[in-house]
Short mmCIF file of C-alpha atoms and ligand atoms in Angstrom, two decimals:
data_model
loop_
_atom_site.label_atom_id
_atom_site.label_comp_id
_atom_site.label_asym_id
_atom_site.label_seq_id
_atom_site.Cartn_x
_atom_site.Cartn_y
_atom_site.Cartn_z
CA MET A 3 150.50 132.73 163.36
CA ILE A 4 150.41 129.01 162.38
CA GLU A 5 148.90 126.69 165.32
CA GLY A 6 151.81 125.12 167.44
CA LEU A 7 154.29 127.99 166.08
CA PRO A 8 155.36 130.92 167.46
CA MET A 9 155.16 134.19 165.56
CA ALA A 10 158.42 135.03 164.08
CA VAL A 11 159.59 138.65 165.03
CA PRO A 12 163.39 139.22 165.05
CA ALA A 13 165.22 141.38 167.42
CA PRO A 14 168.02 143.60 166.80
CA GLY A 15 171.80 142.35 167.67
CA LEU A 16 170.97 138.55 167.66
CA PRO A 17 172.47 135.38 165.76
CA ALA A 18 170.82 134.25 162.50
CA ARG A 19 171.05 130.58 163.86
CA VAL A 20 171.96 128.84 166.72
CA ARG A 21 173.73 125.08 167.55
CA ILE A 22 171.39 123.66 169.75
CA HIS A 23 173.64 121.09 172.10
CA GLU A 24 171.08 118.47 173.13
CA VAL A 25 171.99 116.63 176.22
CA GLY A 26 168.44 114.99 177.24
CA ALA A 27 170.12 111.60 176.64
CA ARG A 28 173.12 112.28 178.88
CA ASP A 29 172.13 115.11 181.56
CA GLY A 30 168.46 114.44 181.54
CA LEU A 31 168.94 110.69 182.00
CA GLN A 32 171.74 110.51 184.14
CA ASN A 33 170.04 111.43 187.56
CA GLU A 34 167.07 108.85 186.52
CA LYS A 35 166.95 106.32 189.31
CA ALA A 36 165.45 103.56 187.54
CA ILE A 37 167.51 102.02 184.65
CA VAL A 38 166.16 102.99 181.15
CA PRO A 39 166.41 100.13 178.87
CA VAL A 40 168.93 100.94 176.25
CA GLU A 41 166.65 100.15 173.61
CA VAL A 42 164.66 103.14 174.73
CA LYS A 43 167.82 105.28 175.04
CA ALA A 44 169.02 104.68 171.44
CA GLU A 45 165.02 105.53 170.10
CA PHE A 46 165.26 108.44 172.03
CA ILE A 47 168.39 109.62 170.25
CA HIS A 48 166.76 108.62 166.98
CA ARG A 49 163.77 110.54 167.35
CA LEU A 50 165.87 113.62 168.80
CA ALA A 51 167.91 113.21 165.25
CA ASP A 52 164.39 112.94 163.36
CA ALA A 53 163.62 116.32 165.03
CA GLY A 54 166.50 118.11 163.11
CA LEU A 55 168.92 117.97 166.29
CA THR A 56 172.31 117.60 164.84
CA THR A 57 174.50 117.50 168.34
CA ILE A 58 173.06 115.06 170.64
CA GLU A 59 175.47 114.18 173.60
CA ALA A 60 174.74 110.52 173.73
CA THR A 61 175.99 108.94 176.76
CA SER A 62 179.16 109.00 179.00
CA PHE A 63 182.13 106.75 179.57
CA VAL A 64 182.71 107.20 183.30
CA HIS A 65 182.86 105.00 186.14
CA PRO A 66 179.77 102.86 185.94
CA LYS A 67 179.37 102.91 189.92
CA TRP A 68 179.55 106.59 190.01
CA VAL A 69 176.59 106.88 187.55
CA PRO A 70 174.74 103.61 186.77
CA GLN A 71 172.00 104.89 184.61
CA LEU A 72 175.01 105.28 182.15
CA ALA A 73 176.65 102.04 182.55
CA ASP A 74 175.56 100.51 179.35
CA ALA A 75 177.49 103.25 177.24
CA GLU A 76 179.22 100.11 175.54
CA GLN A 77 175.89 98.24 174.77
CA LEU A 78 174.36 102.07 173.64
CA MET A 79 176.92 102.76 170.99
CA PRO A 80 176.67 100.24 168.55
CA LEU A 81 172.62 101.06 168.31
CA LEU A 82 173.71 104.66 167.20
CA ALA A 83 176.34 103.28 164.31
CA ASP A 84 173.90 104.55 161.47
CA LEU A 85 173.67 108.17 163.15
CA GLY A 86 177.45 108.74 163.80
CA GLY A 87 178.83 107.29 160.02
CA PRO A 88 180.66 109.77 157.78
CA GLY A 89 178.45 111.65 155.69
CA VAL A 90 175.55 111.61 158.25
CA GLY A 91 176.82 114.98 159.64
CA LEU A 92 175.28 114.46 163.15
CA ARG A 93 177.48 114.91 165.96
CA LEU A 94 177.31 112.19 169.04
CA PRO A 95 179.55 113.34 171.94
CA VAL A 96 180.24 111.64 174.96
CA LEU A 97 181.45 112.43 178.29
CA VAL A 98 184.92 111.18 179.19
CA PRO A 99 186.63 111.69 182.50
CA ASN A 100 190.28 110.31 181.89
CA GLU A 101 192.34 108.37 180.01
CA ARG A 102 190.27 105.10 180.64
CA GLY A 103 187.24 106.53 179.72
CA LEU A 104 188.86 108.00 176.39
CA GLU A 105 190.10 104.34 175.75
CA ARG A 106 186.49 103.05 176.15
CA ALA A 107 185.12 105.80 173.79
CA LEU A 108 187.56 105.51 171.24
CA ALA A 109 187.03 102.04 170.85
CA HIS A 110 183.64 102.74 169.63
CA GLY A 111 184.45 105.13 167.17
CA VAL A 112 183.61 108.31 169.13
CA ARG A 113 184.41 111.44 167.00
CA GLU A 114 183.74 113.87 169.68
CA ILE A 115 184.51 113.76 173.53
CA ALA A 116 183.74 116.26 176.58
CA VAL A 117 185.88 116.85 179.56
CA PHE A 118 184.00 118.11 182.93
CA GLY A 119 185.75 120.38 185.25
CA SER A 120 184.53 122.58 188.32
CA ALA A 121 184.98 125.95 188.99
CA THR A 122 184.72 125.14 192.78
CA GLU A 123 187.00 122.57 194.80
CA SER A 124 183.64 121.02 196.51
CA PHE A 125 182.21 120.00 193.21
CA ALA A 126 185.45 118.63 191.78
CA LYS A 127 185.86 116.57 194.98
CA ALA A 128 181.95 115.29 194.68
CA ASN A 129 181.98 114.51 190.84
CA LEU A 130 185.67 113.79 190.17
CA ASN A 131 187.20 112.71 193.55
CA ARG A 132 189.70 115.33 192.73
CA THR A 133 190.83 119.10 193.53
CA VAL A 134 190.44 121.53 190.31
CA ASP A 135 194.11 121.07 189.83
CA GLU A 136 194.03 117.33 189.96
CA ALA A 137 191.21 117.32 187.86
CA LEU A 138 193.02 119.30 184.85
CA GLU A 139 196.03 117.12 185.25
CA MET A 140 193.65 114.35 184.77
CA PHE A 141 192.12 115.87 181.32
CA ALA A 142 195.74 117.05 180.23
CA PRO A 143 196.54 113.90 178.49
CA VAL A 144 192.85 113.20 177.58
CA VAL A 145 192.67 116.14 175.72
CA ALA A 146 195.98 115.69 173.77
CA ARG A 147 195.65 112.20 172.95
CA ALA A 148 192.00 113.08 171.80
CA THR A 149 193.08 115.81 169.37
CA GLU A 150 196.20 113.93 168.02
CA ALA A 151 193.38 111.29 167.07
CA GLY A 152 191.14 114.06 165.50
CA VAL A 153 188.86 113.90 168.32
CA ARG A 154 186.81 117.30 168.73
CA VAL A 155 187.02 118.03 172.71
CA ARG A 156 184.27 120.28 174.56
CA GLY A 157 185.30 121.32 177.84
CA TYR A 158 182.64 121.68 180.33
CA LEU A 159 182.91 123.95 183.33
CA SER A 160 180.45 123.38 186.39
CA MET A 161 179.79 125.55 188.92
CA CYS A 162 180.05 128.81 186.66
CA PHE A 163 177.61 130.78 188.67
CA GLY A 164 177.02 129.37 192.17
CA ASP A 165 178.13 126.30 194.39
CA PRO A 166 175.65 124.69 196.76
CA TRP A 167 178.59 124.03 199.39
CA GLU A 168 180.43 127.25 198.38
CA GLY A 169 177.80 129.97 197.50
CA PRO A 170 178.69 132.78 194.74
CA VAL A 171 181.57 131.79 192.63
CA PRO A 172 184.01 134.63 191.87
CA LEU A 173 184.05 135.53 188.36
CA ALA A 174 187.66 135.95 188.06
CA ARG A 175 187.73 132.19 189.67
CA VAL A 176 185.50 131.02 186.70
CA ALA A 177 187.78 132.96 184.12
CA ASP A 178 190.91 131.35 185.39
CA VAL A 179 189.87 127.66 185.37
CA SER A 180 188.37 128.56 181.87
CA ARG A 181 191.15 129.77 180.39
CA ARG A 182 192.98 126.67 181.57
CA LEU A 183 190.81 124.16 179.93
CA ILE A 184 191.03 126.46 176.52
CA ASP A 185 194.89 126.17 177.36
CA LEU A 186 194.69 122.63 177.61
CA GLY A 187 193.43 122.30 173.88
CA CYS A 188 189.66 122.26 174.28
CA ASP A 189 188.14 123.20 171.11
CA GLU A 190 185.00 124.82 172.77
CA LEU A 191 183.91 125.62 176.54
CA SER A 192 180.38 125.15 178.04
CA LEU A 193 179.53 127.44 180.77
CA GLY A 194 177.70 125.23 183.35
CA ASP A 195 175.18 126.69 185.76
CA THR A 196 174.69 123.55 187.47
CA ILE A 197 172.18 124.20 190.10
CA GLY A 198 170.17 127.32 188.06
CA VAL A 199 171.05 130.06 190.20
CA ALA A 200 172.34 132.67 187.50
CA THR A 201 170.72 135.53 186.38
CA PRO A 202 171.09 137.32 183.36
CA GLY A 203 173.34 140.27 184.26
CA HIS A 204 175.53 137.82 185.82
CA VAL A 205 175.77 135.55 182.33
CA SER A 206 176.64 139.01 180.72
CA ALA A 207 179.53 139.90 183.24
CA LEU A 208 180.81 136.38 183.20
CA LEU A 209 180.85 136.31 179.18
CA ALA A 210 182.68 139.86 179.34
CA ALA A 211 185.07 138.41 181.91
CA LEU A 212 185.75 135.26 180.06
CA ASN A 213 186.74 137.54 176.92
CA GLN A 214 189.01 139.75 179.05
CA ALA A 215 190.64 136.61 180.06
CA GLY A 216 191.38 135.91 176.37
CA VAL A 217 188.23 133.30 175.71
CA PRO A 218 186.86 134.33 172.66
CA THR A 219 182.62 134.23 172.43
CA GLU A 220 183.07 131.93 169.35
CA GLN A 221 184.46 128.97 171.75
CA ILE A 222 181.82 129.67 174.21
CA GLY A 223 178.62 127.53 174.77
CA VAL A 224 176.07 127.74 177.54
CA HIS A 225 174.42 125.24 179.90
CA PHE A 226 171.70 126.72 182.00
CA HIS A 227 169.68 124.33 184.34
CA ASP A 228 166.38 125.67 185.10
CA THR A 229 165.73 125.19 188.96
CA TYR A 230 164.73 128.98 189.43
CA GLY A 231 163.18 129.61 186.08
CA GLN A 232 166.16 131.60 184.86
CA ALA A 233 167.34 129.66 182.12
CA LEU A 234 165.59 131.15 179.13
CA ALA A 235 166.23 134.78 180.40
CA ASN A 236 170.00 133.60 180.72
CA THR A 237 170.07 132.18 177.08
CA LEU A 238 168.97 135.48 176.03
CA ALA A 239 171.38 137.51 177.80
CA ALA A 240 174.22 135.05 176.27
CA LEU A 241 172.92 135.57 172.59
CA GLN A 242 173.21 139.36 173.15
CA HIS A 243 176.66 138.55 174.01
CA GLY A 244 176.99 136.66 170.54
CA VAL A 245 177.23 133.18 172.13
CA THR A 246 175.43 130.91 169.47
CA THR A 247 175.54 127.51 171.19
CA VAL A 248 173.10 126.51 173.61
CA ASP A 249 172.90 123.15 175.55
CA ALA A 250 169.24 121.98 176.47
CA SER A 251 167.53 118.80 177.41
CA ALA A 252 164.31 117.54 175.52
CA GLY A 253 161.44 117.64 177.79
CA GLY A 254 163.26 119.72 180.24
CA LEU A 255 165.03 116.09 182.06
CA GLY A 256 167.88 116.02 183.92
CA GLY A 257 169.82 116.99 186.98
CA CYS A 258 172.95 115.85 188.03
CA PRO A 259 173.60 113.10 190.76
CA TYR A 260 176.49 114.96 192.47
CA ALA A 261 175.12 118.35 192.86
CA LYS A 262 172.61 119.03 195.97
CA SER A 263 169.45 121.21 194.28
CA ALA A 264 170.56 120.66 190.53
CA THR A 265 166.84 120.23 188.72
CA GLY A 266 166.55 119.34 184.88
CA ASN A 267 168.49 121.89 181.77
CA LEU A 268 166.56 124.49 180.11
CA ALA A 269 164.06 122.68 177.83
CA THR A 270 164.84 122.11 174.44
CA GLU A 271 161.29 122.68 173.49
CA ASP A 272 160.87 126.02 175.41
CA LEU A 273 164.25 127.16 173.79
CA VAL A 274 163.23 126.46 170.17
CA TRP A 275 160.13 128.25 170.72
CA MET A 276 162.03 131.45 171.74
CA LEU A 277 164.43 130.83 169.14
CA HIS A 278 161.96 130.73 166.18
CA GLY A 279 160.02 133.26 167.85
CA LEU A 280 163.02 135.72 167.52
CA GLY A 281 163.30 134.42 163.92
CA ILE A 282 166.84 132.44 164.92
CA GLU A 283 167.05 129.45 162.71
CA THR A 284 167.90 125.90 164.76
CA GLY A 285 167.03 123.26 162.20
CA VAL A 286 164.60 121.75 164.72
CA ASP A 287 160.79 120.72 163.90
CA LEU A 288 159.19 121.61 166.99
CA GLY A 289 156.25 119.33 166.68
CA ARG A 290 158.55 116.08 166.33
CA LEU A 291 160.58 117.35 169.12
CA THR A 292 157.44 117.88 171.59
CA ALA A 293 156.21 114.33 170.37
CA THR A 294 159.42 112.66 171.29
CA SER A 295 159.65 114.21 174.65
CA VAL A 296 155.53 113.07 175.44
CA TRP A 297 157.11 109.39 174.31
CA MET A 298 159.93 109.79 176.74
CA ALA A 299 157.75 111.15 179.38
CA ASP A 300 155.73 108.25 178.94
CA ARG A 301 158.46 105.92 179.07
CA LEU A 302 159.64 107.78 182.47
CA GLY A 303 156.09 107.41 184.24
CA ARG A 304 156.12 111.53 184.49
CA PRO A 305 154.89 114.34 182.78
CA SER A 306 157.70 116.63 180.99
CA PRO A 307 158.09 119.86 183.26
CA SER A 308 158.64 121.86 179.88
CA ARG A 309 156.23 124.73 179.25
CA THR A 310 155.84 124.38 175.91
CA VAL A 311 155.67 120.54 175.67
CA ARG A 312 152.60 120.80 178.50
CA ALA A 313 151.10 123.44 176.13
CA LEU A 314 151.70 121.90 172.46
CA SER A 315 150.81 118.35 173.94
CA HIS A 316 147.43 119.79 175.35
CA LYS A 317 146.52 121.02 172.21
CA GLU A 318 146.77 117.90 170.36
CA SER A 319 144.86 116.37 173.12
P1 HMG B 28 187.79 107.14 191.26
O1 HMG B 28 187.21 106.62 192.18
O2 HMG B 28 188.85 108.45 191.86
O3 HMG B 28 188.54 106.52 190.23
O4 HMG B 28 187.07 107.88 190.35
P2 HMG B 28 190.32 106.31 190.02
O5 HMG B 28 190.77 106.91 189.03
O6 HMG B 28 190.62 105.95 191.37
O7 HMG B 28 190.00 104.74 189.68
C1 HMG B 28 189.09 103.66 190.35
C2 HMG B 28 188.84 102.19 189.47
O8 HMG B 28 187.76 102.86 188.75
C3 HMG B 28 190.04 102.07 188.77
O9 HMG B 28 189.30 100.25 188.50
C4 HMG B 28 189.76 102.56 187.20
O10 HMG B 28 189.96 101.61 186.14
C5 HMG B 28 188.12 102.47 187.21
P3 HMG B 28 190.65 99.44 189.70
O11 HMG B 28 191.98 99.65 188.74
O12 HMG B 28 190.13 99.80 190.81
O13 HMG B 28 189.80 98.14 189.28
N1 HMG B 28 188.03 103.55 186.29
C6 HMG B 28 187.04 103.51 185.33
N2 HMG B 28 186.38 102.51 184.91
C7 HMG B 28 185.25 102.79 183.67
N3 HMG B 28 185.41 104.03 183.09
C8 HMG B 28 186.01 105.14 183.48
C9 HMG B 28 186.78 104.64 184.58
N4 HMG B 28 188.18 105.54 185.34
C10 HMG B 28 188.36 104.80 186.43
N5 HMG B 28 185.96 106.28 182.84
C11 HMG B 28 186.17 109.11 188.16
C12 HMG B 28 187.00 108.86 189.24
C13 HMG B 28 186.55 110.36 187.36
C14 HMG B 28 186.40 107.66 187.25
C15 HMG B 28 184.66 108.71 188.76
O14 HMG B 28 184.73 110.15 189.78
C16 HMG B 28 183.83 109.42 187.93
O15 HMG B 28 183.44 108.53 187.18
N6 HMG B 28 183.01 110.66 187.99
C17 HMG B 28 181.91 111.02 186.97
C18 HMG B 28 180.77 111.72 187.85
C19 HMG B 28 179.74 111.98 186.75
O16 HMG B 28 179.70 111.53 185.57
N7 HMG B 28 179.18 113.02 186.80
C20 HMG B 28 178.04 113.73 185.90
C21 HMG B 28 178.69 114.18 184.93
S1 HMG B 28 178.93 115.87 185.03
C22 HMG B 28 177.53 116.90 185.19
O17 HMG B 28 176.34 116.24 184.85
C23 HMG B 28 177.59 118.46 184.72
C24 HMG B 28 177.56 118.97 183.20
O18 HMG B 28 175.94 118.45 183.04
C25 HMG B 28 177.64 120.59 183.36
C26 HMG B 28 176.77 121.20 184.49
O19 HMG B 28 175.52 120.81 184.58
O20 HMG B 28 177.52 122.13 185.08
C27 HMG B 28 178.65 118.34 182.83
MG1 MG B 29 174.59 119.74 183.44
#
């Protein structure tokens, strides 16, 4: 074992490679009360790219009053021009809720967007000021126009396991809204455990229900928040089901401003430690990534909640 790296011991039935969809700069920062300077956001994203992450969600083109932290999307995108260009190979998706958001994103040459629906009415109202059906109606022209422009579309679905207002969410309800997002033309679906209440058996059952509803595993990513410490166990359940796209946030930053009790996402470092320990390739340099999260924690003025960041950075000091 090399200091700072897990010993790789593969387990049967798991994928050889996982694509990490890094959400720290968007999901991670959107909840921060103090506005992070745009230059710091740009440096954060460059550091994440240097650490080997290839899909880095950059920001959101939402209403600036709804998410003030990301009101600088127009200022940020030009600072990332060197990363998103042809031939660089980096994917820099942005969140877009409606046609207004799409227009803003297209004006900045964005090549990948994400719409974000909800499996529950309460969160659809809180997050988008729409019912579930109205939100899907709002997304329809966004997905169609984006696809026509050759822009890749991810469909997030929030509250796939439990909802802070409505409690447990039935599998059939999640499968139904998932199917409708895929039918709109989303290339990929990301299953959000927005408040982190899922457990591994629930994850397996939901993935099976989605397959039964006609959503293939290849189109599914998982997006776990770590409120109850279940995110890694849930990820392993998803990998065992064949999922190869996993969302995570550097340093475990995060939360959702419109969901009570949402805490940070699964920390990318914790995920990478497990994946590399299983002999699964990610392309990520764990040392560089940890250094980035320590740097970001200094900017935010509080330590990273990631266990791996804490373990590795204590070793360094
Ligand atoms: P609304 O108030 O219903 O907006 O908000 P509207 O459609 O009635 O429009 C009102 C005004 O806003 C209009 O201006 C629009 O032009 C303007 P006016 O004509 O009055 O001058 N407007 C915009 N301006 C800039 N950019 C836009 C835009 N849209 C409208 N895109 C809306 C509806 C969807 C806009 C609002 O609810 C919103 O922005 N919500 C975003 C909330 C959000 O970003 N939440 C966090 C991300 S989701 C998440 O974190 C979960 C996830 O991580 C997965 C998981 O964990 O589960 C993805
Ligand atoms: Mg989230």
